[in-house]
Amino acid sequence: MLFDPFDVTLEDGDLLGEVELTTTLIVAASESDAKLSLDEIDRLLGVVPIPRQR
């Protein structure tokens, strides 16, 4: 088998994750009749709120 220096598979896990999250937001926003609330965005992104200390 010959080595082809231009046959390179590039994978960036962090970038793929960001693209997936961005796609999720774009789809949700396009399907919504109103602006997404911050709580909706957090839920879509999987953000877990930190409980406030009293």
Short mmCIF file of C-alpha atoms in Angstrom, two decimals:
data_model
loop_
_atom_site.label_atom_id
_atom_site.label_comp_id
_atom_site.label_asym_id
_atom_site.label_seq_id
_atom_site.Cartn_x
_atom_site.Cartn_y
_atom_site.Cartn_z
CA MET A 1 0.00 0.00 0.00
CA LEU A 2 1.35 3.40 -0.96
CA PHE A 3 1.43 6.27 1.50
CA ASP A 4 -0.60 9.27 0.37
CA PRO A 5 0.34 12.41 2.36
CA PHE A 6 -2.91 14.09 1.28
CA ASP A 7 -5.14 11.28 2.57
CA VAL A 8 -5.44 12.59 6.10
CA THR A 9 -8.36 12.07 8.44
CA LEU A 10 -8.79 15.07 10.67
CA GLU A 11 -10.92 14.82 13.77
CA ASP A 12 -11.28 17.36 16.50
CA GLY A 13 -13.61 16.10 19.21
CA ASP A 14 -14.07 19.53 20.77
CA LEU A 15 -14.94 21.09 17.43
CA LEU A 16 -17.40 18.31 16.62
CA GLY A 17 -19.07 18.86 20.00
CA GLU A 18 -19.38 22.59 19.36
CA VAL A 19 -20.86 21.98 15.92
CA GLU A 20 -23.41 19.58 17.42
CA LEU A 21 -24.44 22.09 20.11
CA THR A 22 -24.67 24.90 17.57
CA THR A 23 -26.79 22.73 15.29
CA THR A 24 -29.09 21.87 18.18
CA LEU A 25 -29.60 25.57 18.93
CA ILE A 26 -30.19 26.46 15.27
CA VAL A 27 -32.81 23.73 14.85
CA ALA A 28 -34.58 24.65 18.11
CA ALA A 29 -34.60 28.35 17.21
CA SER A 30 -35.92 27.70 13.72
CA GLU A 31 -38.75 25.55 15.09
CA SER A 32 -39.75 28.08 17.76
CA ASP A 33 -42.27 30.86 17.20
CA ALA A 34 -40.63 33.04 19.86
CA LYS A 35 -37.12 33.73 21.07
CA LEU A 36 -35.62 30.92 23.12
CA SER A 37 -35.42 31.76 26.80
CA LEU A 38 -32.13 31.44 28.64
CA ASP A 39 -33.57 28.44 30.51
CA GLU A 40 -34.47 26.75 27.20
CA ILE A 41 -31.00 27.41 25.83
CA ASP A 42 -29.38 26.03 28.98
CA ARG A 43 -31.56 22.90 28.75
CA LEU A 44 -30.64 22.37 25.09
CA LEU A 45 -26.95 22.77 25.86
CA GLY A 46 -27.11 20.51 28.89
CA VAL A 47 -26.13 23.26 31.31
CA VAL A 48 -26.77 22.27 34.89
CA PRO A 49 -27.43 25.26 37.13
CA ILE A 50 -25.29 25.57 40.23
CA PRO A 51 -27.48 25.83 43.33
CA ARG A 52 -27.13 29.19 45.04
CA GLN A 53 -25.75 29.15 48.55
CA ARG A 54 -27.77 30.98 51.15
#
